[in-house]
PDB file of C-alpha atoms in Angstrom:
ATOM      1  CA  MET A   1     -38.425 -12.680 -52.945  1.00  0.00           C
ATOM      2  CA  LEU A   2     -37.455 -11.525 -49.887  1.00  0.00           C
ATOM      3  CA  VAL A   3     -34.395 -11.193 -47.861  1.00  0.00           C
ATOM      4  CA  VAL A   4     -35.574 -10.421 -44.117  1.00  0.00           C
ATOM      5  CA  LYS A   5     -33.836  -8.127 -42.841  1.00  0.00           C
ATOM      6  CA  ASP A   6     -33.365  -8.128 -38.379  1.00  0.00           C
ATOM      7  CA  GLY A   7     -29.801  -6.015 -38.025  1.00  0.00           C
ATOM      8  CA  LYS A   8     -28.488  -7.747 -40.638  1.00  0.00           C
ATOM      9  CA  ASP A   9     -29.639 -10.392 -43.423  1.00  0.00           C
ATOM     10  CA  LYS A  10     -30.840 -13.023 -41.979  1.00  0.00           C
ATOM     11  CA  LEU A  11     -33.142 -15.166 -44.034  1.00  0.00           C
ATOM     12  CA  VAL A  12     -34.867 -15.406 -47.600  1.00  0.00           C
ATOM     13  CA  PHE A  13     -38.430 -15.879 -48.409  1.00  0.00           C
ATOM     14  CA  VAL A  14     -38.842 -17.489 -51.637  1.00  0.00           C
ATOM     15  CA  HIS A  15     -42.450 -16.846 -53.079  1.00  0.00           C
ATOM     16  CA  LEU A  16     -44.270 -19.615 -54.976  1.00  0.00           C
ATOM     17  CA  GLN A  17     -47.482 -18.110 -56.684  1.00  0.00           C
ATOM     18  CA  LYS A  18     -50.721 -18.964 -54.879  1.00  0.00           C
ATOM     19  CA  CYS A  19     -48.917 -20.540 -51.483  1.00  0.00           C
ATOM     20  CA  ALA A  20     -50.210 -17.951 -49.258  1.00  0.00           C
ATOM     21  CA  GLY A  21     -46.841 -15.657 -50.423  1.00  0.00           C
ATOM     22  CA  THR A  22     -48.621 -12.178 -49.859  1.00  0.00           C
ATOM     23  CA  PHE A  23     -49.265 -13.709 -46.142  1.00  0.00           C
ATOM     24  CA  VAL A  24     -45.428 -14.009 -45.528  1.00  0.00           C
ATOM     25  CA  ASN A  25     -44.416 -11.618 -47.054  1.00  0.00           C
ATOM     26  CA  ASN A  26     -46.573  -8.906 -44.988  1.00  0.00           C
ATOM     27  CA  LEU A  27     -45.937 -10.825 -41.960  1.00  0.00           C
ATOM     28  CA  LEU A  28     -42.898 -10.483 -42.672  1.00  0.00           C
ATOM     29  CA  GLN A  29     -42.908  -6.681 -43.231  1.00  0.00           C
ATOM     30  CA  ARG A  30     -44.810  -5.803 -40.418  1.00  0.00           C
ATOM     31  CA  MET A  31     -41.870  -7.401 -38.525  1.00  0.00           C
ATOM     32  CA  TYR A  32     -38.458  -6.585 -39.795  1.00  0.00           C
ATOM     33  CA  PRO A  33     -39.170  -3.051 -41.757  1.00  0.00           C
ATOM     34  CA  GLN A  34     -36.136  -3.036 -42.973  1.00  0.00           C
ATOM     35  CA  SER A  35     -36.429  -6.158 -45.343  1.00  0.00           C
ATOM     36  CA  TYR A  36     -36.149  -5.871 -48.771  1.00  0.00           C
ATOM     37  CA  ARG A  37     -36.075  -7.456 -52.177  1.00  0.00           C
ATOM     38  CA  PRO A  38     -32.738  -7.592 -54.436  1.00  0.00           C
ATOM     39  CA  PHE A  39     -34.689  -7.616 -57.453  1.00  0.00           C
ATOM     40  CA  ASP A  40     -35.786  -4.921 -59.579  1.00  0.00           C
ATOM     41  CA  HIS A  41     -37.949  -4.283 -62.861  1.00  0.00           C
ATOM     42  CA  LYS A  42     -36.709  -2.419 -65.456  1.00  0.00           C
ATOM     43  CA  ASP A  43     -38.855   0.510 -64.462  1.00  0.00           C
ATOM     44  CA  ASN A  44     -37.066  -0.295 -60.753  1.00  0.00           C
ATOM     45  CA  THR A  45     -40.317  -1.335 -58.871  1.00  0.00           C
ATOM     46  CA  ALA A  46     -39.591  -4.416 -56.534  1.00  0.00           C
ATOM     47  CA  GLN A  47     -39.643  -8.467 -58.336  1.00  0.00           C
ATOM     48  CA  THR A  48     -41.800 -10.897 -56.405  1.00  0.00           C
ATOM     49  CA  HIS A  49     -40.673 -13.919 -57.647  1.00  0.00           C
ATOM     50  CA  ILE A  50     -37.753 -15.499 -58.252  1.00  0.00           C
ATOM     51  CA  PRO A  51     -35.757 -18.202 -58.649  1.00  0.00           C
ATOM     52  CA  HIS A  52     -33.516 -18.676 -55.366  1.00  0.00           C
ATOM     53  CA  TYR A  53     -30.694 -20.047 -57.215  1.00  0.00           C
ATOM     54  CA  GLU A  54     -30.689 -16.154 -58.861  1.00  0.00           C
ATOM     55  CA  LEU A  55     -29.581 -15.316 -55.714  1.00  0.00           C
ATOM     56  CA  LYS A  56     -25.620 -16.990 -56.517  1.00  0.00           C
ATOM     57  CA  ASN A  57     -25.807 -14.060 -59.406  1.00  0.00           C
ATOM     58  CA  LEU A  58     -25.274 -12.043 -56.899  1.00  0.00           C
ATOM     59  CA  SER A  59     -22.109 -12.953 -55.641  1.00  0.00           C
ATOM     60  CA  ARG A  60     -20.403 -10.041 -57.966  1.00  0.00           C
ATOM     61  CA  ILE A  61     -22.318  -7.231 -55.602  1.00  0.00           C
ATOM     62  CA  ARG A  62     -20.471  -6.004 -52.950  1.00  0.00           C
ATOM     63  CA  LYS A  63     -23.208  -4.858 -50.578  1.00  0.00           C
ATOM     64  CA  LEU A  64     -25.523  -8.125 -51.734  1.00  0.00           C
ATOM     65  CA  ARG A  65     -22.727 -10.706 -51.335  1.00  0.00           C
ATOM     66  CA  GLY A  66     -23.615 -13.731 -49.339  1.00  0.00           C
ATOM     67  CA  LEU A  67     -26.867 -13.792 -49.052  1.00  0.00           C
ATOM     68  CA  GLY A  68     -26.477 -16.759 -51.439  1.00  0.00           C
ATOM     69  CA  SER A  69     -25.961 -18.676 -47.943  1.00  0.00           C
ATOM     70  CA  LEU A  70     -28.257 -17.678 -46.060  1.00  0.00           C
ATOM     71  CA  MET A  71     -31.542 -20.032 -44.796  1.00  0.00           C
ATOM     72  CA  SER A  72     -34.146 -19.882 -46.983  1.00  0.00           C
ATOM     73  CA  PHE A  73     -37.368 -20.792 -47.323  1.00  0.00           C
ATOM     74  CA  GLY A  74     -40.240 -21.425 -49.149  1.00  0.00           C
ATOM     75  CA  THR A  75     -44.045 -22.363 -48.999  1.00  0.00           C
ATOM     76  CA  ILE A  76     -45.844 -25.525 -50.694  1.00  0.00           C
ATOM     77  CA  ARG A  77     -49.599 -26.017 -50.686  1.00  0.00           C
ATOM     78  CA  ASN A  78     -52.502 -29.123 -51.017  1.00  0.00           C
ATOM     79  CA  PRO A  79     -52.227 -29.595 -55.283  1.00  0.00           C
ATOM     80  CA  TRP A  80     -56.290 -29.630 -55.580  1.00  0.00           C
ATOM     81  CA  ASP A  81     -56.636 -26.251 -53.390  1.00  0.00           C
ATOM     82  CA  TYR A  82     -54.223 -24.651 -55.895  1.00  0.00           C
ATOM     83  CA  TYR A  83     -56.070 -25.138 -58.977  1.00  0.00           C
ATOM     84  CA  VAL A  84     -58.880 -23.775 -57.878  1.00  0.00           C
ATOM     85  CA  SER A  85     -56.333 -20.731 -56.099  1.00  0.00           C
ATOM     86  CA  LEU A  86     -55.062 -20.475 -59.711  1.00  0.00           C
ATOM     87  CA  TYR A  87     -58.484 -20.651 -61.418  1.00  0.00           C
ATOM     88  CA  SER A  88     -60.792 -18.560 -59.655  1.00  0.00           C
ATOM     89  CA  PHE A  89     -58.134 -15.188 -58.595  1.00  0.00           C
ATOM     90  CA  SER A  90     -56.775 -16.342 -62.355  1.00  0.00           C
ATOM     91  CA  LYS A  91     -60.849 -15.357 -63.732  1.00  0.00           C
ATOM     92  CA  GLN A  92     -60.999 -12.479 -61.514  1.00  0.00           C
ATOM     93  CA  VAL A  93     -58.703 -10.615 -62.312  1.00  0.00           C
ATOM     94  CA  SER A  94     -58.051 -11.043 -66.113  1.00  0.00           C
ATOM     95  CA  HIS A  95     -59.651  -7.891 -67.858  1.00  0.00           C
ATOM     96  CA  ALA A  96     -56.587  -6.324 -65.413  1.00  0.00           C
ATOM     97  CA  SER A  97     -54.544  -4.935 -67.890  1.00  0.00           C
ATOM     98  CA  TRP A  98     -51.277  -6.237 -66.470  1.00  0.00           C
ATOM     99  CA  ALA A  99     -53.004  -9.927 -66.091  1.00  0.00           C
ATOM    100  CA  LYS A 100     -53.638 -10.201 -69.759  1.00  0.00           C
ATOM    101  CA  GLY A 101     -50.849 -12.822 -69.630  1.00  0.00           C
ATOM    102  CA  ASN A 102     -51.904 -14.931 -67.175  1.00  0.00           C
ATOM    103  CA  LEU A 103     -53.176 -18.337 -67.486  1.00  0.00           C
ATOM    104  CA  TYR A 104     -56.894 -17.766 -67.807  1.00  0.00           C
ATOM    105  CA  ASN A 105     -56.058 -15.525 -70.275  1.00  0.00           C
ATOM    106  CA  LYS A 106     -53.816 -18.211 -72.082  1.00  0.00           C
ATOM    107  CA  LEU A 107     -55.955 -20.766 -72.298  1.00  0.00           C
ATOM    108  CA  GLY A 108     -58.674 -19.272 -74.180  1.00  0.00           C
ATOM    109  CA  GLN A 109     -61.163 -17.957 -71.124  1.00  0.00           C
ATOM    110  CA  PRO A 110     -62.280 -21.670 -70.169  1.00  0.00           C
ATOM    111  CA  SER A 111     -66.310 -21.299 -69.488  1.00  0.00           C
ATOM    112  CA  SER A 112     -65.583 -23.726 -65.883  1.00  0.00           C
ATOM    113  CA  PHE A 113     -62.991 -24.660 -63.465  1.00  0.00           C
ATOM    114  CA  ALA A 114     -63.458 -28.177 -65.405  1.00  0.00           C
ATOM    115  CA  GLU A 115     -62.228 -26.840 -68.930  1.00  0.00           C
ATOM    116  CA  PHE A 116     -59.620 -25.221 -67.130  1.00  0.00           C
ATOM    117  CA  VAL A 117     -58.194 -27.987 -66.043  1.00  0.00           C
ATOM    118  CA  GLU A 118     -58.242 -29.939 -69.020  1.00  0.00           C
ATOM    119  CA  ARG A 119     -57.015 -27.428 -71.362  1.00  0.00           C
ATOM    120  CA  LEU A 120     -53.795 -27.359 -68.716  1.00  0.00           C
ATOM    121  CA  VAL A 121     -52.905 -30.774 -68.877  1.00  0.00           C
ATOM    122  CA  ASP A 122     -53.911 -31.459 -72.284  1.00  0.00           C
ATOM    123  CA  PRO A 123     -50.890 -31.611 -74.235  1.00  0.00           C
ATOM    124  CA  ASN A 124     -53.158 -31.009 -77.656  1.00  0.00           C
ATOM    125  CA  ARG A 125     -54.305 -27.751 -76.036  1.00  0.00           C
ATOM    126  CA  SER A 126     -55.620 -25.304 -78.240  1.00  0.00           C
ATOM    127  CA  ILE A 127     -53.301 -21.819 -77.668  1.00  0.00           C
ATOM    128  CA  ASP A 128     -51.508 -18.508 -78.918  1.00  0.00           C
ATOM    129  CA  GLU A 129     -47.825 -20.336 -79.021  1.00  0.00           C
ATOM    130  CA  ARG A 130     -47.173 -16.791 -80.076  1.00  0.00           C
ATOM    131  CA  SER A 131     -48.427 -15.010 -76.324  1.00  0.00           C
ATOM    132  CA  VAL A 132     -47.058 -18.817 -74.981  1.00  0.00           C
ATOM    133  CA  ARG A 133     -43.476 -18.300 -75.661  1.00  0.00           C
ATOM    134  CA  ARG A 134     -43.551 -13.687 -74.911  1.00  0.00           C
ATOM    135  CA  HIS A 135     -45.045 -14.823 -71.554  1.00  0.00           C
ATOM    136  CA  TYR A 136     -44.271 -17.842 -70.030  1.00  0.00           C
ATOM    137  CA  GLY A 137     -41.571 -18.705 -71.832  1.00  0.00           C
ATOM    138  CA  ASP A 138     -40.906 -22.533 -72.496  1.00  0.00           C
ATOM    139  CA  PHE A 139     -43.511 -23.177 -69.823  1.00  0.00           C
ATOM    140  CA  PHE A 140     -45.688 -25.774 -71.376  1.00  0.00           C
ATOM    141  CA  ILE A 141     -43.054 -27.320 -72.842  1.00  0.00           C
ATOM    142  CA  ARG A 142     -41.602 -28.219 -69.407  1.00  0.00           C
ATOM    143  CA  MET A 143     -44.988 -29.189 -67.940  1.00  0.00           C
ATOM    144  CA  ASP A 144     -45.675 -32.025 -71.047  1.00  0.00           C
ATOM    145  CA  LYS A 145     -42.095 -33.370 -71.309  1.00  0.00           C
ATOM    146  CA  LEU A 146     -41.844 -34.045 -67.669  1.00  0.00           C
ATOM    147  CA  ASN A 147     -46.119 -34.845 -67.609  1.00  0.00           C
ATOM    148  CA  ALA A 148     -46.337 -32.066 -64.228  1.00  0.00           C
ATOM    149  CA  GLY A 149     -49.021 -29.707 -63.749  1.00  0.00           C
ATOM    150  CA  VAL A 150     -48.552 -25.978 -63.403  1.00  0.00           C
ATOM    151  CA  LEU A 151     -47.307 -25.635 -59.640  1.00  0.00           C
ATOM    152  CA  THR A 152     -45.037 -28.465 -60.086  1.00  0.00           C
ATOM    153  CA  ILE A 153     -43.099 -26.680 -63.049  1.00  0.00           C
ATOM    154  CA  ARG A 154     -43.198 -23.744 -60.414  1.00  0.00           C
ATOM    155  CA  TYR A 155     -41.973 -25.317 -57.660  1.00  0.00           C
ATOM    156  CA  LEU A 156     -38.804 -27.186 -59.334  1.00  0.00           C
ATOM    157  CA  ASN A 157     -38.661 -23.490 -61.324  1.00  0.00           C
ATOM    158  CA  MET A 158     -38.864 -21.238 -57.428  1.00  0.00           C
ATOM    159  CA  PHE A 159     -37.216 -23.899 -55.763  1.00  0.00           C
ATOM    160  CA  TYR A 160     -34.156 -25.681 -57.320  1.00  0.00           C
ATOM    161  CA  LYS A 161     -31.305 -25.915 -58.797  1.00  0.00           C
ATOM    162  CA  LYS A 162     -31.284 -24.004 -62.620  1.00  0.00           C
ATOM    163  CA  ASN A 163     -30.604 -27.179 -64.909  1.00  0.00           C
ATOM    164  CA  VAL A 164     -34.039 -29.459 -63.224  1.00  0.00           C
ATOM    165  CA  PHE A 165     -35.491 -28.907 -66.033  1.00  0.00           C
ATOM    166  CA  GLY A 166     -32.707 -30.738 -68.440  1.00  0.00           C
ATOM    167  CA  ASN A 167     -33.504 -33.829 -66.161  1.00  0.00           C
ATOM    168  CA  SER A 168     -36.614 -36.795 -66.245  1.00  0.00           C
ATOM    169  CA  ILE A 169     -39.325 -35.813 -63.539  1.00  0.00           C
ATOM    170  CA  ASP A 170     -38.263 -39.897 -61.587  1.00  0.00           C
ATOM    171  CA  TYR A 171     -35.003 -38.675 -61.376  1.00  0.00           C
ATOM    172  CA  ILE A 172     -35.743 -35.265 -59.779  1.00  0.00           C
ATOM    173  CA  LYS A 173     -38.570 -37.277 -57.280  1.00  0.00           C
ATOM    174  CA  ASP A 174     -35.105 -39.002 -56.537  1.00  0.00           C
ATOM    175  CA  ASN A 175     -32.420 -36.919 -56.375  1.00  0.00           C
ATOM    176  CA  HIS A 176     -34.888 -33.911 -54.905  1.00  0.00           C
ATOM    177  CA  GLU A 177     -32.133 -33.699 -51.415  1.00  0.00           C
ATOM    178  CA  GLY A 178     -29.888 -33.057 -53.869  1.00  0.00           C
ATOM    179  CA  LEU A 179     -31.789 -31.142 -56.147  1.00  0.00           C
ATOM    180  CA  ILE A 180     -33.337 -28.401 -54.659  1.00  0.00           C
ATOM    181  CA  SER A 181     -31.716 -25.387 -53.099  1.00  0.00           C
ATOM    182  CA  VAL A 182     -33.734 -23.807 -50.661  1.00  0.00           C
ATOM    183  CA  GLY A 183     -33.077 -24.902 -47.057  1.00  0.00           C
ATOM    184  CA  ARG A 184     -37.505 -25.270 -45.932  1.00  0.00           C
ATOM    185  CA  ILE A 185     -39.986 -25.770 -47.322  1.00  0.00           C
ATOM    186  CA  ILE A 186     -44.166 -25.560 -45.321  1.00  0.00           C
ATOM    187  CA  LYS A 187     -47.205 -26.215 -45.608  1.00  0.00           C
ATOM    188  CA  CYS A 188     -49.496 -23.532 -46.118  1.00  0.00           C
ATOM    189  CA  GLU A 189     -51.859 -25.309 -44.035  1.00  0.00           C
ATOM    190  CA  ASP A 190     -49.568 -25.350 -41.823  1.00  0.00           C
ATOM    191  CA  ILE A 191     -48.557 -22.462 -41.788  1.00  0.00           C
ATOM    192  CA  GLU A 192     -48.861 -20.473 -38.896  1.00  0.00           C
ATOM    193  CA  GLY A 193     -46.521 -22.876 -37.019  1.00  0.00           C
ATOM    194  CA  ASP A 194     -43.921 -23.234 -38.806  1.00  0.00           C
ATOM    195  CA  MET A 195     -43.288 -19.536 -39.744  1.00  0.00           C
ATOM    196  CA  TYR A 196     -42.840 -18.944 -35.741  1.00  0.00           C
ATOM    197  CA  SER A 197     -40.107 -22.361 -35.900  1.00  0.00           C
ATOM    198  CA  VAL A 198     -38.319 -20.904 -39.400  1.00  0.00           C
ATOM    199  CA  LEU A 199     -37.968 -17.618 -37.705  1.00  0.00           C
ATOM    200  CA  MET A 200     -36.862 -19.074 -34.008  1.00  0.00           C
ATOM    201  CA  SER A 201     -34.429 -21.470 -36.030  1.00  0.00           C
ATOM    202  CA  SER A 202     -32.839 -17.913 -38.534  1.00  0.00           C
ATOM    203  CA  GLY A 203     -32.001 -16.645 -34.835  1.00  0.00           C
ATOM    204  CA  CYS A 204     -34.485 -13.571 -35.514  1.00  0.00           C
ATOM    205  CA  LYS A 205     -35.819 -11.085 -32.855  1.00  0.00           C
ATOM    206  CA  HIS A 206     -38.803  -9.975 -31.732  1.00  0.00           C
ATOM    207  CA  ASN A 207     -41.653  -9.785 -28.827  1.00  0.00           C
ATOM    208  CA  ALA A 208     -44.371 -11.535 -30.868  1.00  0.00           C
ATOM    209  CA  LEU A 209     -41.685 -14.721 -30.744  1.00  0.00           C
ATOM    210  CA  LYS A 210     -41.404 -15.350 -26.580  1.00  0.00           C
ATOM    211  CA  SER A 211     -43.767 -17.689 -27.324  1.00  0.00           C
ATOM    212  CA  ARG A 212     -46.071 -19.503 -30.009  1.00  0.00           C
ATOM    213  CA  ASN A 213     -48.917 -17.781 -28.277  1.00  0.00           C
ATOM    214  CA  LYS A 214     -47.344 -14.636 -28.275  1.00  0.00           C
ATOM    215  CA  PHE A 215     -46.733 -15.257 -32.421  1.00  0.00           C
ATOM    216  CA  SER A 216     -50.318 -16.347 -32.970  1.00  0.00           C
ATOM    217  CA  LYS A 217     -51.687 -13.840 -31.192  1.00  0.00           C
ATOM    218  CA  PHE A 218     -49.431 -11.157 -32.994  1.00  0.00           C
ATOM    219  CA  ILE A 219     -51.238 -12.276 -36.545  1.00  0.00           C
ATOM    220  CA  ASN A 220     -54.158 -12.243 -35.621  1.00  0.00           C
ATOM    221  CA  ASN A 221     -53.903  -8.131 -33.992  1.00  0.00           C
ATOM    222  CA  LYS A 222     -51.751  -6.885 -36.593  1.00  0.00           C
ATOM    223  CA  LYS A 223     -54.657  -8.404 -38.900  1.00  0.00           C
ATOM    224  CA  ILE A 224     -51.907 -10.157 -41.377  1.00  0.00           C
ATOM    225  CA  LYS A 225     -53.031  -9.309 -45.343  1.00  0.00           C
ATOM    226  CA  ARG A 226     -54.052 -12.753 -45.901  1.00  0.00           C
ATOM    227  CA  ASN A 227     -55.936 -13.449 -50.021  1.00  0.00           C
ATOM    228  CA  GLU A 228     -58.483 -15.028 -48.953  1.00  0.00           C
ATOM    229  CA  SER A 229     -61.847 -15.535 -51.220  1.00  0.00           C
ATOM    230  CA  LYS A 230     -65.190 -16.775 -49.355  1.00  0.00           C
ATOM    231  CA  ARG A 231     -65.810 -19.294 -52.167  1.00  0.00           C
ATOM    232  CA  GLN A 232     -66.412 -23.409 -51.994  1.00  0.00           C
ATOM    233  CA  HIS A 233     -63.740 -25.635 -50.650  1.00  0.00           C
ATOM    234  CA  TYR A 234     -61.849 -26.787 -52.478  1.00  0.00           C
ATOM    235  CA  ARG A 235     -63.521 -30.459 -52.921  1.00  0.00           C
ATOM    236  CA  GLU A 236     -66.668 -29.141 -54.461  1.00  0.00           C
ATOM    237  CA  PHE A 237     -65.032 -28.326 -57.318  1.00  0.00           C
ATOM    238  CA  TYR A 238     -64.302 -31.079 -58.640  1.00  0.00           C
ATOM    239  CA  THR A 239     -65.136 -34.636 -60.378  1.00  0.00           C
ATOM    240  CA  ASN A 240     -63.597 -37.901 -59.838  1.00  0.00           C
ATOM    241  CA  GLU A 241     -61.754 -37.231 -63.670  1.00  0.00           C
ATOM    242  CA  LEU A 242     -60.372 -34.177 -62.588  1.00  0.00           C
ATOM    243  CA  ARG A 243     -58.991 -35.092 -59.027  1.00  0.00           C
ATOM    244  CA  ASP A 244     -57.108 -38.053 -61.396  1.00  0.00           C
ATOM    245  CA  ALA A 245     -56.205 -35.728 -62.991  1.00  0.00           C
ATOM    246  CA  VAL A 246     -54.522 -32.998 -61.256  1.00  0.00           C
ATOM    247  CA  GLY A 247     -53.189 -36.122 -58.965  1.00  0.00           C
ATOM    248  CA  GLU A 248     -51.243 -37.455 -61.844  1.00  0.00           C
ATOM    249  CA  LYS A 249     -49.869 -34.396 -63.173  1.00  0.00           C
ATOM    250  CA  GLU A 250     -48.717 -33.142 -59.772  1.00  0.00           C
ATOM    251  CA  ARG A 251     -48.068 -36.464 -58.238  1.00  0.00           C
ATOM    252  CA  LEU A 252     -44.287 -35.368 -57.173  1.00  0.00           C
ATOM    253  CA  ILE A 253     -45.808 -32.986 -54.712  1.00  0.00           C
ATOM    254  CA  ILE A 254     -48.324 -34.679 -53.428  1.00  0.00           C
ATOM    255  CA  ASN A 255     -45.824 -37.970 -52.610  1.00  0.00           C
ATOM    256  CA  LYS A 256     -43.241 -35.477 -50.930  1.00  0.00           C
ATOM    257  CA  TYR A 257     -45.579 -33.806 -48.868  1.00  0.00           C
ATOM    258  CA  GLY A 258     -47.809 -36.393 -48.223  1.00  0.00           C
ATOM    259  CA  TYR A 259     -50.992 -34.750 -49.992  1.00  0.00           C
ATOM    260  CA  GLU A 260     -54.033 -36.386 -50.271  1.00  0.00           C
ATOM    261  CA  PHE A 261     -57.199 -35.047 -51.899  1.00  0.00           C
TER     262      PHE A 261
END
């Protein structure tokens, strides 16, 4: 989570994992250097993936009071592309000390993308339950209870009200507008144009915002960091069965945002 500060606090970015968050964070911090993260770990390092509802807990802290009323936004991504990115990144960093608890490792380091997805969607998956409780809490329980996928569960946790997991997936779908707490969700596939729109709506000022073309040039000239890989197109990783399995688990996001394979 990042609070964008342009003279005063203007905007809150809620960072959903593997949805262009690195790009958005770096762009905002480049444009508004006084921006900050309102939460810290015990070791004083800044926390990144903080649910939006947590801002309400700051109302008792005078210097942070009012953050919950700021305009907020997050990003979302094509679910089929998301799974390939999640697998590739988790596998790539699997030997790093900080990544011991990532999904790739908790699923026993699957030998292929197909096996990775199959284990994720299988409620009888083999996994170290102790490490699940320690690193993921009731993450897998939520997946199985709602018959939902990784992206949907993270989406509900980051962007919705705290008690959303006590409801059925159909209730969540039918009451989406009343349950979600983030003001706007933009699609990674339209990131530059939608980011321009969000910043203009927030009241933030910057020379790059004088036109859509200037904003695009600013991003390209400053070479804003993105987490990009040179892997094949995501469709190359899927069989029809895997495509349908992900489509079923991520139906909430697919239907809400109009994604197609």
